[in-house]
């Protein structure tokens, strides 16, 4: 028995030593393989610039860079993708599946799922405010003549405002900002009144021409379309009549003459001084 135990012990020792030798050889082979892979990676990375390596470190490699990178990193990504897909499948199984008895019936929400705090169960009807003055339902097209008849009193209000501002303007000291601001406001109000007055005159002259044409048609004459040129001529005639009645015609003609002469003088060539040469 003692001899057999000694033989077994010797055989076990020999087997153990052989296993250790085989493990050492495998480790050496794995180490050599790792060294070869490292050398291949270094060779591949020698061609890559330092800036691209920094970008890959910060943002991760792009699809083209992934192809150029060594093949050692690809199985790691595959394993991560498999792990994520397993997690997603487990999560989808855990979700509550809502079923309907009939396809036409509405979906029944589960009581197990908590209702969001911000969910609006019963929708409230929003109040829509509208101004009837600017609504298409309450009115038709804009008629300037009717508007002027209704709100013509606003011109008198503007005139009263101008008088008040002129009084304030006289009381203020010269060169102050308030005085300059008031003078600009007075000027804008006056120009507003003048523009409105010219509009009213144009409209009145057009209405007069239309009345004349209607009377001519009633007498049996052919209808004549009023052109813009004809309208301007008629406006000038009406303006000259008004200026003649107010004794301002000569002053207006002189002003127009100076304006036209100044325009002609601008386009004239300058006289050359021969004495300077």
PDB file of C-alpha atoms in Angstrom:
ATOM      1  CA  UNK A   1       0.000   0.000   0.000  1.00  0.00           C
ATOM      2  CA  UNK A   2       2.802   2.338   0.881  1.00  0.00           C
ATOM      3  CA  UNK A   3       4.494   1.619  -2.451  1.00  0.00           C
ATOM      4  CA  UNK A   4       1.247   2.385  -4.358  1.00  0.00           C
ATOM      5  CA  UNK A   5       0.760   5.689  -2.499  1.00  0.00           C
ATOM      6  CA  UNK A   6       4.319   6.683  -3.291  1.00  0.00           C
ATOM      7  CA  UNK A   7       3.764   5.837  -6.962  1.00  0.00           C
ATOM      8  CA  UNK A   8       0.524   7.881  -7.057  1.00  0.00           C
ATOM      9  CA  UNK A   9       2.198  10.850  -5.426  1.00  0.00           C
ATOM     10  CA  UNK A  10       5.062  10.760  -7.915  1.00  0.00           C
ATOM     11  CA  UNK A  11       2.647  10.490 -10.854  1.00  0.00           C
ATOM     12  CA  UNK A  12       0.528  13.379  -9.510  1.00  0.00           C
ATOM     13  CA  UNK A  13       3.563  15.568  -9.145  1.00  0.00           C
ATOM     14  CA  UNK A  14       4.666  14.817 -12.682  1.00  0.00           C
ATOM     15  CA  UNK A  15       1.160  15.605 -14.044  1.00  0.00           C
ATOM     16  CA  UNK A  16       1.010  18.833 -12.061  1.00  0.00           C
ATOM     17  CA  UNK A  17       4.400  19.926 -13.385  1.00  0.00           C
ATOM     18  CA  UNK A  18       3.311  19.136 -16.961  1.00  0.00           C
ATOM     19  CA  UNK A  19       0.086  21.199 -16.514  1.00  0.00           C
ATOM     20  CA  UNK A  20       2.090  24.119 -15.185  1.00  0.00           C
ATOM     21  CA  UNK A  21       4.425  23.969 -18.155  1.00  0.00           C
ATOM     22  CA  UNK A  22       1.474  23.891 -20.562  1.00  0.00           C
ATOM     23  CA  UNK A  23      -0.103  26.925 -18.833  1.00  0.00           C
ATOM     24  CA  UNK A  24       3.181  28.826 -19.032  1.00  0.00           C
ATOM     25  CA  UNK A  25       3.444  28.036 -22.752  1.00  0.00           C
ATOM     26  CA  UNK A  26      -0.160  29.242 -23.307  1.00  0.00           C
ATOM     27  CA  UNK A  27       0.550  32.462 -21.374  1.00  0.00           C
ATOM     28  CA  UNK A  28       3.661  33.046 -23.438  1.00  0.00           C
ATOM     29  CA  UNK A  29       1.710  32.526 -26.675  1.00  0.00           C
ATOM     30  CA  UNK A  30      -1.050  34.920 -25.490  1.00  0.00           C
ATOM     31  CA  UNK A  31       1.587  37.475 -24.532  1.00  0.00           C
ATOM     32  CA  UNK A  32       3.190  37.191 -27.973  1.00  0.00           C
ATOM     33  CA  UNK A  33      -0.240  37.617 -29.627  1.00  0.00           C
ATOM     34  CA  UNK A  34      -0.939  40.707 -27.506  1.00  0.00           C
ATOM     35  CA  UNK A  35       2.428  42.190 -28.406  1.00  0.00           C
ATOM     36  CA  UNK A  36       1.796  41.573 -32.105  1.00  0.00           C
ATOM     37  CA  UNK A  37      -1.654  43.253 -31.837  1.00  0.00           C
ATOM     38  CA  UNK A  38      -0.140  46.238 -30.027  1.00  0.00           C
ATOM     39  CA  UNK A  39       2.494  46.609 -32.728  1.00  0.00           C
ATOM     40  CA  UNK A  40      -0.218  46.489 -35.439  1.00  0.00           C
ATOM     41  CA  UNK A  41      -2.264  49.159 -33.577  1.00  0.00           C
ATOM     42  CA  UNK A  42       0.812  51.388 -33.247  1.00  0.00           C
ATOM     43  CA  UNK A  43       1.542  51.046 -36.981  1.00  0.00           C
ATOM     44  CA  UNK A  44      -2.050  51.996 -37.818  1.00  0.00           C
ATOM     45  CA  UNK A  45      -2.030  54.974 -35.447  1.00  0.00           C
ATOM     46  CA  UNK A  46       1.252  56.347 -36.863  1.00  0.00           C
ATOM     47  CA  UNK A  47      -0.602  57.656 -39.946  1.00  0.00           C
ATOM     48  CA  UNK A  48      -3.342  59.352 -37.847  1.00  0.00           C
ATOM     49  CA  UNK A  49      -2.718  63.023 -36.954  1.00  0.00           C
ATOM     50  CA  UNK A  50      -2.665  64.228 -33.349  1.00  0.00           C
ATOM     51  CA  UNK A  51      -5.667  66.561 -33.832  1.00  0.00           C
ATOM     52  CA  UNK A  52      -7.887  63.704 -35.086  1.00  0.00           C
ATOM     53  CA  UNK A  53      -6.852  61.579 -32.096  1.00  0.00           C
ATOM     54  CA  UNK A  54      -7.899  64.386 -29.741  1.00  0.00           C
ATOM     55  CA  UNK A  55     -11.265  64.734 -31.525  1.00  0.00           C
ATOM     56  CA  UNK A  56     -11.837  60.975 -31.275  1.00  0.00           C
ATOM     57  CA  UNK A  57     -11.029  61.152 -27.574  1.00  0.00           C
ATOM     58  CA  UNK A  58     -13.520  63.995 -26.986  1.00  0.00           C
ATOM     59  CA  UNK A  59     -16.414  63.209 -29.327  1.00  0.00           C
ATOM     60  CA  UNK A  60     -15.886  59.534 -30.180  1.00  0.00           C
ATOM     61  CA  UNK A  61     -14.949  58.127 -33.605  1.00  0.00           C
ATOM     62  CA  UNK A  62     -17.085  58.694 -36.709  1.00  0.00           C
ATOM     63  CA  UNK A  63     -18.228  55.871 -39.018  1.00  0.00           C
ATOM     64  CA  UNK A  64     -15.275  56.354 -41.376  1.00  0.00           C
ATOM     65  CA  UNK A  65     -12.836  56.496 -38.426  1.00  0.00           C
ATOM     66  CA  UNK A  66     -14.367  53.329 -36.939  1.00  0.00           C
ATOM     67  CA  UNK A  67     -13.525  51.473 -40.162  1.00  0.00           C
ATOM     68  CA  UNK A  68      -9.935  52.760 -40.060  1.00  0.00           C
ATOM     69  CA  UNK A  69      -9.507  51.928 -36.339  1.00  0.00           C
ATOM     70  CA  UNK A  70      -8.138  48.484 -35.349  1.00  0.00           C
ATOM     71  CA  UNK A  71     -10.488  45.498 -35.370  1.00  0.00           C
ATOM     72  CA  UNK A  72      -9.886  44.763 -31.700  1.00  0.00           C
ATOM     73  CA  UNK A  73     -12.508  47.322 -30.531  1.00  0.00           C
ATOM     74  CA  UNK A  74     -15.347  46.043 -32.724  1.00  0.00           C
ATOM     75  CA  UNK A  75     -16.275  42.911 -30.707  1.00  0.00           C
ATOM     76  CA  UNK A  76     -16.508  45.079 -27.567  1.00  0.00           C
ATOM     77  CA  UNK A  77     -19.086  47.288 -29.301  1.00  0.00           C
ATOM     78  CA  UNK A  78     -20.989  44.256 -30.516  1.00  0.00           C
ATOM     79  CA  UNK A  79     -21.177  42.907 -26.988  1.00  0.00           C
ATOM     80  CA  UNK A  80     -22.456  46.297 -25.738  1.00  0.00           C
ATOM     81  CA  UNK A  81     -25.121  46.387 -28.462  1.00  0.00           C
ATOM     82  CA  UNK A  82     -26.229  42.859 -27.586  1.00  0.00           C
ATOM     83  CA  UNK A  83     -26.435  43.836 -23.903  1.00  0.00           C
ATOM     84  CA  UNK A  84     -28.517  46.946 -24.725  1.00  0.00           C
ATOM     85  CA  UNK A  85     -30.846  44.945 -26.974  1.00  0.00           C
ATOM     86  CA  UNK A  86     -31.402  42.444 -24.160  1.00  0.00           C
ATOM     87  CA  UNK A  87     -32.236  45.287 -21.743  1.00  0.00           C
ATOM     88  CA  UNK A  88     -34.716  46.797 -24.203  1.00  0.00           C
ATOM     89  CA  UNK A  89     -36.428  43.448 -24.709  1.00  0.00           C
ATOM     90  CA  UNK A  90     -36.738  43.001 -20.953  1.00  0.00           C
ATOM     91  CA  UNK A  91     -38.173  46.502 -20.542  1.00  0.00           C
ATOM     92  CA  UNK A  92     -40.700  45.935 -23.332  1.00  0.00           C
ATOM     93  CA  UNK A  93     -41.848  42.728 -21.624  1.00  0.00           C
ATOM     94  CA  UNK A  94     -42.289  44.523 -18.316  1.00  0.00           C
ATOM     95  CA  UNK A  95     -44.505  47.220 -19.890  1.00  0.00           C
ATOM     96  CA  UNK A  96     -48.233  46.873 -19.440  1.00  0.00           C
ATOM     97  CA  UNK A  97     -49.915  45.738 -22.664  1.00  0.00           C
ATOM     98  CA  UNK A  98     -53.306  47.411 -23.156  1.00  0.00           C
ATOM     99  CA  UNK A  99     -55.792  45.160 -24.962  1.00  0.00           C
ATOM    100  CA  UNK A 100     -59.250  45.859 -26.390  1.00  0.00           C
ATOM    101  CA  UNK A 101     -62.157  43.472 -26.650  1.00  0.00           C
ATOM    102  CA  UNK A 102     -63.252  45.131 -29.887  1.00  0.00           C
ATOM    103  CA  UNK A 103     -61.078  46.978 -32.399  1.00  0.00           C
ATOM    104  CA  UNK A 104     -63.699  49.722 -32.800  1.00  0.00           C
ATOM    105  CA  UNK A 105     -63.907  50.372 -29.050  1.00  0.00           C
ATOM    106  CA  UNK A 106     -61.834  53.172 -27.482  1.00  0.00           C
ATOM    107  CA  UNK A 107     -58.594  52.348 -25.721  1.00  0.00           C
ATOM    108  CA  UNK A 108     -59.043  51.783 -21.979  1.00  0.00           C
ATOM    109  CA  UNK A 109     -56.270  53.338 -19.953  1.00  0.00           C
ATOM    110  CA  UNK A 110     -54.863  51.205 -17.176  1.00  0.00           C
ATOM    111  CA  UNK A 111     -55.353  52.248 -13.559  1.00  0.00           C
ATOM    112  CA  UNK A 112     -51.859  50.957 -12.773  1.00  0.00           C
ATOM    113  CA  UNK A 113     -50.204  53.667 -14.839  1.00  0.00           C
ATOM    114  CA  UNK A 114     -50.018  56.955 -12.840  1.00  0.00           C
ATOM    115  CA  UNK A 115     -51.706  59.965 -14.477  1.00  0.00           C
ATOM    116  CA  UNK A 116     -49.424  62.904 -15.212  1.00  0.00           C
ATOM    117  CA  UNK A 117     -49.835  65.966 -13.065  1.00  0.00           C
ATOM    118  CA  UNK A 118     -49.947  68.222 -16.148  1.00  0.00           C
ATOM    119  CA  UNK A 119     -52.473  66.144 -18.107  1.00  0.00           C
ATOM    120  CA  UNK A 120     -55.707  67.966 -18.958  1.00  0.00           C
ATOM    121  CA  UNK A 121     -58.531  65.462 -18.559  1.00  0.00           C
ATOM    122  CA  UNK A 122     -61.421  67.767 -19.492  1.00  0.00           C
ATOM    123  CA  UNK A 123     -60.392  70.323 -22.170  1.00  0.00           C
ATOM    124  CA  UNK A 124     -61.455  73.894 -21.421  1.00  0.00           C
ATOM    125  CA  UNK A 125     -62.822  76.035 -24.211  1.00  0.00           C
ATOM    126  CA  UNK A 126     -60.566  79.038 -24.708  1.00  0.00           C
ATOM    127  CA  UNK A 127     -62.244  82.418 -24.871  1.00  0.00           C
ATOM    128  CA  UNK A 128     -61.431  84.146 -28.162  1.00  0.00           C
ATOM    129  CA  UNK A 129     -61.595  87.918 -27.911  1.00  0.00           C
ATOM    130  CA  UNK A 130     -62.298  89.876 -31.085  1.00  0.00           C
ATOM    131  CA  UNK A 131     -62.652  93.538 -31.917  1.00  0.00           C
ATOM    132  CA  UNK A 132     -65.785  94.158 -34.026  1.00  0.00           C
ATOM    133  CA  UNK A 133     -64.183  97.200 -35.659  1.00  0.00           C
ATOM    134  CA  UNK A 134     -61.552  95.040 -37.368  1.00  0.00           C
ATOM    135  CA  UNK A 135     -63.646  91.933 -37.923  1.00  0.00           C
ATOM    136  CA  UNK A 136     -64.680  90.937 -41.445  1.00  0.00           C
ATOM    137  CA  UNK A 137     -68.072  89.693 -40.199  1.00  0.00           C
ATOM    138  CA  UNK A 138     -69.211  93.010 -38.734  1.00  0.00           C
ATOM    139  CA  UNK A 139     -68.298  95.315 -41.619  1.00  0.00           C
ATOM    140  CA  UNK A 140     -67.614  95.476 -45.348  1.00  0.00           C
ATOM    141  CA  UNK A 141     -65.067  97.421 -47.351  1.00  0.00           C
ATOM    142  CA  UNK A 142     -63.542 100.620 -46.004  1.00  0.00           C
ATOM    143  CA  UNK A 143     -65.275 103.761 -47.270  1.00  0.00           C
ATOM    144  CA  UNK A 144     -63.115 106.812 -46.683  1.00  0.00           C
ATOM    145  CA  UNK A 145     -65.873 109.284 -47.431  1.00  0.00           C
ATOM    146  CA  UNK A 146     -68.187 107.812 -44.770  1.00  0.00           C
ATOM    147  CA  UNK A 147     -65.282 107.671 -42.326  1.00  0.00           C
ATOM    148  CA  UNK A 148     -64.497 111.360 -42.843  1.00  0.00           C
ATOM    149  CA  UNK A 149     -68.147 112.304 -42.288  1.00  0.00           C
ATOM    150  CA  UNK A 150     -68.247 110.399 -39.011  1.00  0.00           C
ATOM    151  CA  UNK A 151     -64.810 111.320 -37.642  1.00  0.00           C
ATOM    152  CA  UNK A 152     -64.257 114.737 -39.228  1.00  0.00           C
ATOM    153  CA  UNK A 153     -64.461 116.342 -35.768  1.00  0.00           C
ATOM    154  CA  UNK A 154     -60.995 114.897 -34.999  1.00  0.00           C
ATOM    155  CA  UNK A 155     -59.436 117.666 -37.128  1.00  0.00           C
ATOM    156  CA  UNK A 156     -60.818 120.253 -34.695  1.00  0.00           C
ATOM    157  CA  UNK A 157     -59.384 118.258 -31.783  1.00  0.00           C
ATOM    158  CA  UNK A 158     -55.940 118.254 -33.435  1.00  0.00           C
ATOM    159  CA  UNK A 159     -56.145 122.032 -33.986  1.00  0.00           C
ATOM    160  CA  UNK A 160     -56.936 122.577 -30.289  1.00  0.00           C
ATOM    161  CA  UNK A 161     -53.957 120.390 -29.353  1.00  0.00           C
ATOM    162  CA  UNK A 162     -51.712 122.483 -31.601  1.00  0.00           C
ATOM    163  CA  UNK A 163     -52.889 125.705 -29.910  1.00  0.00           C
ATOM    164  CA  UNK A 164     -52.164 124.244 -26.446  1.00  0.00           C
ATOM    165  CA  UNK A 165     -48.706 123.066 -27.504  1.00  0.00           C
ATOM    166  CA  UNK A 166     -47.880 126.470 -29.013  1.00  0.00           C
ATOM    167  CA  UNK A 167     -48.719 128.164 -25.706  1.00  0.00           C
ATOM    168  CA  UNK A 168     -46.475 125.718 -23.843  1.00  0.00           C
ATOM    169  CA  UNK A 169     -43.760 126.248 -26.456  1.00  0.00           C
ATOM    170  CA  UNK A 170     -43.717 130.010 -25.811  1.00  0.00           C
ATOM    171  CA  UNK A 171     -43.389 129.535 -22.057  1.00  0.00           C
ATOM    172  CA  UNK A 172     -40.348 127.229 -22.303  1.00  0.00           C
ATOM    173  CA  UNK A 173     -36.764 128.505 -22.488  1.00  0.00           C
ATOM    174  CA  UNK A 174     -34.762 128.491 -25.692  1.00  0.00           C
ATOM    175  CA  UNK A 175     -32.400 125.607 -26.417  1.00  0.00           C
ATOM    176  CA  UNK A 176     -34.057 123.091 -24.072  1.00  0.00           C
ATOM    177  CA  UNK A 177     -34.940 119.565 -25.101  1.00  0.00           C
ATOM    178  CA  UNK A 178     -38.597 119.971 -24.150  1.00  0.00           C
ATOM    179  CA  UNK A 179     -38.945 122.963 -26.465  1.00  0.00           C
ATOM    180  CA  UNK A 180     -37.360 121.072 -29.372  1.00  0.00           C
ATOM    181  CA  UNK A 181     -39.597 118.060 -28.718  1.00  0.00           C
ATOM    182  CA  UNK A 182     -42.714 120.271 -28.659  1.00  0.00           C
ATOM    183  CA  UNK A 183     -41.719 121.996 -31.901  1.00  0.00           C
ATOM    184  CA  UNK A 184     -41.327 118.606 -33.625  1.00  0.00           C
ATOM    185  CA  UNK A 185     -44.737 117.494 -32.343  1.00  0.00           C
ATOM    186  CA  UNK A 186     -46.384 120.715 -33.555  1.00  0.00           C
ATOM    187  CA  UNK A 187     -44.790 120.304 -36.987  1.00  0.00           C
ATOM    188  CA  UNK A 188     -45.957 116.672 -37.290  1.00  0.00           C
ATOM    189  CA  UNK A 189     -49.530 117.603 -36.303  1.00  0.00           C
ATOM    190  CA  UNK A 190     -49.618 120.410 -38.866  1.00  0.00           C
ATOM    191  CA  UNK A 191     -48.290 118.159 -41.632  1.00  0.00           C
ATOM    192  CA  UNK A 192     -50.902 115.546 -40.664  1.00  0.00           C
ATOM    193  CA  UNK A 193     -53.688 118.121 -41.026  1.00  0.00           C
ATOM    194  CA  UNK A 194     -52.291 119.367 -44.339  1.00  0.00           C
ATOM    195  CA  UNK A 195     -52.043 115.826 -45.786  1.00  0.00           C
ATOM    196  CA  UNK A 196     -55.621 115.088 -44.741  1.00  0.00           C
ATOM    197  CA  UNK A 197     -56.818 118.347 -46.289  1.00  0.00           C
ATOM    198  CA  UNK A 198     -55.142 117.476 -49.615  1.00  0.00           C
ATOM    199  CA  UNK A 199     -56.780 114.030 -49.539  1.00  0.00           C
ATOM    200  CA  UNK A 200     -60.186 115.592 -48.968  1.00  0.00           C
ATOM    201  CA  UNK A 201     -59.643 118.033 -51.848  1.00  0.00           C
ATOM    202  CA  UNK A 202     -58.645 115.183 -54.191  1.00  0.00           C
ATOM    203  CA  UNK A 203     -61.716 113.212 -53.258  1.00  0.00           C
ATOM    204  CA  UNK A 204     -63.987 116.244 -53.744  1.00  0.00           C
ATOM    205  CA  UNK A 205     -62.524 116.977 -57.202  1.00  0.00           C
ATOM    206  CA  UNK A 206     -62.963 113.351 -58.253  1.00  0.00           C
ATOM    207  CA  UNK A 207     -66.580 113.370 -57.064  1.00  0.00           C
ATOM    208  CA  UNK A 208     -67.223 116.581 -59.023  1.00  0.00           C
ATOM    209  CA  UNK A 209     -65.785 115.050 -62.188  1.00  0.00           C
ATOM    210  CA  UNK A 210     -67.893 111.924 -61.738  1.00  0.00           C
ATOM    211  CA  UNK A 211     -71.030 114.032 -61.289  1.00  0.00           C
ATOM    212  CA  UNK A 212     -70.202 115.899 -64.512  1.00  0.00           C
ATOM    213  CA  UNK A 213     -69.677 112.650 -66.421  1.00  0.00           C
ATOM    214  CA  UNK A 214     -72.971 111.236 -65.100  1.00  0.00           C
ATOM    215  CA  UNK A 215     -74.823 114.355 -66.185  1.00  0.00           C
ATOM    216  CA  UNK A 216     -73.214 114.134 -69.668  1.00  0.00           C
ATOM    217  CA  UNK A 217     -74.235 110.460 -69.984  1.00  0.00           C
ATOM    218  CA  UNK A 218     -77.808 111.359 -68.994  1.00  0.00           C
ATOM    219  CA  UNK A 219     -77.862 113.951 -71.770  1.00  0.00           C
ATOM    220  CA  UNK A 220     -76.900 111.260 -74.295  1.00  0.00           C
ATOM    221  CA  UNK A 221     -73.145 111.711 -74.577  1.00  0.00           C
ATOM    222  CA  UNK A 222     -70.720 108.766 -74.633  1.00  0.00           C
ATOM    223  CA  UNK A 223     -69.198 107.818 -71.249  1.00  0.00           C
ATOM    224  CA  UNK A 224     -65.613 108.927 -70.725  1.00  0.00           C
ATOM    225  CA  UNK A 225     -63.165 107.252 -68.356  1.00  0.00           C
ATOM    226  CA  UNK A 226     -61.387 109.723 -66.032  1.00  0.00           C
ATOM    227  CA  UNK A 227     -57.617 109.274 -66.277  1.00  0.00           C
ATOM    228  CA  UNK A 228     -55.081 110.371 -63.656  1.00  0.00           C
ATOM    229  CA  UNK A 229     -53.781 113.077 -65.999  1.00  0.00           C
ATOM    230  CA  UNK A 230     -57.240 114.568 -66.378  1.00  0.00           C
ATOM    231  CA  UNK A 231     -57.727 114.390 -62.615  1.00  0.00           C
ATOM    232  CA  UNK A 232     -54.452 116.274 -61.956  1.00  0.00           C
ATOM    233  CA  UNK A 233     -55.395 119.015 -64.435  1.00  0.00           C
ATOM    234  CA  UNK A 234     -58.765 119.419 -62.789  1.00  0.00           C
ATOM    235  CA  UNK A 235     -57.111 119.553 -59.333  1.00  0.00           C
ATOM    236  CA  UNK A 236     -54.763 122.337 -60.488  1.00  0.00           C
ATOM    237  CA  UNK A 237     -57.723 124.348 -61.834  1.00  0.00           C
ATOM    238  CA  UNK A 238     -59.574 123.987 -58.541  1.00  0.00           C
ATOM    239  CA  UNK A 239     -56.478 124.987 -56.562  1.00  0.00           C
ATOM    240  CA  UNK A 240     -55.953 128.109 -58.682  1.00  0.00           C
ATOM    241  CA  UNK A 241     -59.585 129.071 -58.103  1.00  0.00           C
ATOM    242  CA  UNK A 242     -59.195 128.734 -54.337  1.00  0.00           C
ATOM    243  CA  UNK A 243     -55.931 130.726 -54.330  1.00  0.00           C
ATOM    244  CA  UNK A 244     -57.496 133.466 -56.409  1.00  0.00           C
ATOM    245  CA  UNK A 245     -60.387 133.782 -53.959  1.00  0.00           C
ATOM    246  CA  UNK A 246     -57.970 134.003 -50.997  1.00  0.00           C
ATOM    247  CA  UNK A 247     -55.626 136.470 -52.851  1.00  0.00           C
ATOM    248  CA  UNK A 248     -52.682 134.043 -52.595  1.00  0.00           C
ATOM    249  CA  UNK A 249     -52.304 133.238 -56.272  1.00  0.00           C
ATOM    250  CA  UNK A 250     -49.404 135.649 -56.976  1.00  0.00           C
ATOM    251  CA  UNK A 251     -47.474 134.401 -53.977  1.00  0.00           C
ATOM    252  CA  UNK A 252     -47.970 130.768 -55.029  1.00  0.00           C
ATOM    253  CA  UNK A 253     -46.849 131.471 -58.635  1.00  0.00           C
ATOM    254  CA  UNK A 254     -43.706 133.278 -57.412  1.00  0.00           C
ATOM    255  CA  UNK A 255     -42.857 130.383 -55.136  1.00  0.00           C
ATOM    256  CA  UNK A 256     -43.263 127.865 -57.957  1.00  0.00           C
ATOM    257  CA  UNK A 257     -41.127 130.039 -60.296  1.00  0.00           C
ATOM    258  CA  UNK A 258     -38.261 130.166 -57.794  1.00  0.00           C
ATOM    259  CA  UNK A 259     -38.435 126.430 -57.292  1.00  0.00           C
ATOM    260  CA  UNK A 260     -38.235 125.619 -61.001  1.00  0.00           C
ATOM    261  CA  UNK A 261     -35.447 128.193 -61.623  1.00  0.00           C
ATOM    262  CA  UNK A 262     -33.400 126.719 -58.775  1.00  0.00           C
ATOM    263  CA  UNK A 263     -33.710 123.237 -60.313  1.00  0.00           C
ATOM    264  CA  UNK A 264     -32.505 124.573 -63.674  1.00  0.00           C
ATOM    265  CA  UNK A 265     -29.533 126.343 -62.062  1.00  0.00           C
ATOM    266  CA  UNK A 266     -28.408 123.148 -60.377  1.00  0.00           C
ATOM    267  CA  UNK A 267     -27.998 121.355 -63.720  1.00  0.00           C
ATOM    268  CA  UNK A 268     -26.132 124.278 -65.396  1.00  0.00           C
ATOM    269  CA  UNK A 269     -22.329 123.850 -65.743  1.00  0.00           C
ATOM    270  CA  UNK A 270     -20.138 126.048 -63.553  1.00  0.00           C
ATOM    271  CA  UNK A 271     -18.352 129.010 -65.100  1.00  0.00           C
ATOM    272  CA  UNK A 272     -14.629 128.592 -65.580  1.00  0.00           C
ATOM    273  CA  UNK A 273     -12.399 131.360 -64.242  1.00  0.00           C
ATOM    274  CA  UNK A 274      -9.702 132.066 -66.824  1.00  0.00           C
ATOM    275  CA  UNK A 275      -7.827 134.392 -64.473  1.00  0.00           C
ATOM    276  CA  UNK A 276      -6.924 131.443 -62.190  1.00  0.00           C
ATOM    277  CA  UNK A 277      -5.283 129.640 -65.101  1.00  0.00           C
TER     278      UNK A 277
END
